[in-house]
Coordinates of C-alpha atoms in Angstrom, one line a residue:
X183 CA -51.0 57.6 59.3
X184 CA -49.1 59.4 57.0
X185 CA -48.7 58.3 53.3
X186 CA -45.2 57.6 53.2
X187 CA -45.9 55.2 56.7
X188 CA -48.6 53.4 54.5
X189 CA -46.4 52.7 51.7
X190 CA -43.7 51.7 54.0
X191 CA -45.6 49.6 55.2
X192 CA -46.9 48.0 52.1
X193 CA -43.5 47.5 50.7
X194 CA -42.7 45.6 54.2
X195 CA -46.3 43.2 53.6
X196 CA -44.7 43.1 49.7
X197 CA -41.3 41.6 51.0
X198 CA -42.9 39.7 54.0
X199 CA -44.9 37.7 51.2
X200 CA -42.5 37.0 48.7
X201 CA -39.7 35.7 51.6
X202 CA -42.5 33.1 52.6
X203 CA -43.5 31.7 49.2
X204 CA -39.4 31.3 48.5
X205 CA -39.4 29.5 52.3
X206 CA -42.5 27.5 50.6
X207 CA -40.8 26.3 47.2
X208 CA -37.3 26.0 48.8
X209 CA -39.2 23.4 51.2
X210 CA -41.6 22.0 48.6
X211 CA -38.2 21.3 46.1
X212 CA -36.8 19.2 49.0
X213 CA -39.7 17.1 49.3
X214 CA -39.1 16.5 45.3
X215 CA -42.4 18.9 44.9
X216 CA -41.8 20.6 42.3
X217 CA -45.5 22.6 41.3
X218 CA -45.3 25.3 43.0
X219 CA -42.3 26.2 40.6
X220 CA -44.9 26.2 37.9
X221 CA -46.9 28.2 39.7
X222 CA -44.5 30.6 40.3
X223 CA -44.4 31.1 36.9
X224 CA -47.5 32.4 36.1
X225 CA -47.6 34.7 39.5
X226 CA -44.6 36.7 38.5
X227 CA -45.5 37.5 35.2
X228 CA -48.1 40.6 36.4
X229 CA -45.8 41.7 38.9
X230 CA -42.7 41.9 36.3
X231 CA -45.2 43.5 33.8
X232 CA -46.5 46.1 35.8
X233 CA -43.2 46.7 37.6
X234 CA -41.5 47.2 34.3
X235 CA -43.7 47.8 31.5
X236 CA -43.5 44.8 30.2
X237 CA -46.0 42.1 28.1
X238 CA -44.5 39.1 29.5
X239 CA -46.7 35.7 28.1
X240 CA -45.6 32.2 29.8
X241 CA -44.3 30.2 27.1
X242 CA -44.5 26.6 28.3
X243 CA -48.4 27.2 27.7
X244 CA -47.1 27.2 24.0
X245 CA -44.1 25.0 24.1
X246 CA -44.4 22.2 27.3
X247 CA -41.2 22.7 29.1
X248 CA -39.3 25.1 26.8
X249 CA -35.7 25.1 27.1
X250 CA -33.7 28.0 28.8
X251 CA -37.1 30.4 28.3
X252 CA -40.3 30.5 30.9
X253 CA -41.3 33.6 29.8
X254 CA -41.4 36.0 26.9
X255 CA -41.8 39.3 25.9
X256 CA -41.6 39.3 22.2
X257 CA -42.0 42.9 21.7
X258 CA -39.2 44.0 24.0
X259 CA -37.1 41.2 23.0
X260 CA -36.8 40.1 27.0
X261 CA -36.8 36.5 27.8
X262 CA -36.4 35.1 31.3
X263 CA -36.6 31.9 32.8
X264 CA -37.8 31.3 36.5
X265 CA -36.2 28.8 38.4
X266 CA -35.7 27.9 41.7
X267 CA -31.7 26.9 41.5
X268 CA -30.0 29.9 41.6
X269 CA -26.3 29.0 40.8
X270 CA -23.8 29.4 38.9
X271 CA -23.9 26.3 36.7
X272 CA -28.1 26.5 36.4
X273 CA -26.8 30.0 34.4
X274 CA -24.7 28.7 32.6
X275 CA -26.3 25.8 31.3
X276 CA -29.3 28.1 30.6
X277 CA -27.0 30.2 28.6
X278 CA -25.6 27.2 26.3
X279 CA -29.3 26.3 26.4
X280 CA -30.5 29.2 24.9
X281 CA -27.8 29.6 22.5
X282 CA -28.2 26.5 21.2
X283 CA -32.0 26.2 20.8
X284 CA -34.0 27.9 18.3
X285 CA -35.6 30.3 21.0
X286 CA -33.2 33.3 20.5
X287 CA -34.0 33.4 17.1
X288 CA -37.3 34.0 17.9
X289 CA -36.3 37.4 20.3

């Protein structure tokens, strides 16, 4: 097997796993289950660091339940927030959230 076949094939296990633990919160979250989304949290964080260089911390293990921010990369002055709901009024609210809260302050 050649090494572009292996890392073809890597990326594919890569996508196959991430499409099943969305299919796993998006059927948790109907049940009203909503750990997982914690969870989720803390599994992305090496992933977007390593992917992009980052230092991504979770904040809620400072701040329980921060507003608009999950997690934070102080040095790069990134901030994202992982969610589940993926529309257009979760944004904005996020937006007026974070604008309104001391967190951007802190970026």
């Amino acid at each position: 097997m050649t090494h572009y076949m292996r890392k073809k094939e890597e990326i594919e296990k890569i996508a196959e796993l991430f499409a099943r633990f969305r299919a796993e919160v998006e059927n948790l979250n109907s049940l009203n289950l909503y750990d997982i989304n914690i969870h989720a949290e803390n599994v992305i964080i090496p992933i977007l660091n390593i992917v992009y260089g980052l230092n991504l911390v979770n904040i809620n293990n400072e701040v329980k339940n921060s507003s608009a921010i999950d997690l934070v990369d102080t040095d790069n002055r990134i901030a994202i927030q992982v969610t589940s709901t993926a529309t257009g009024e979760k944004i904005k609210h996020t937006i007026c959230l974070l604008y309104t809260s001391d967190a951007a302050d802190d970026l």
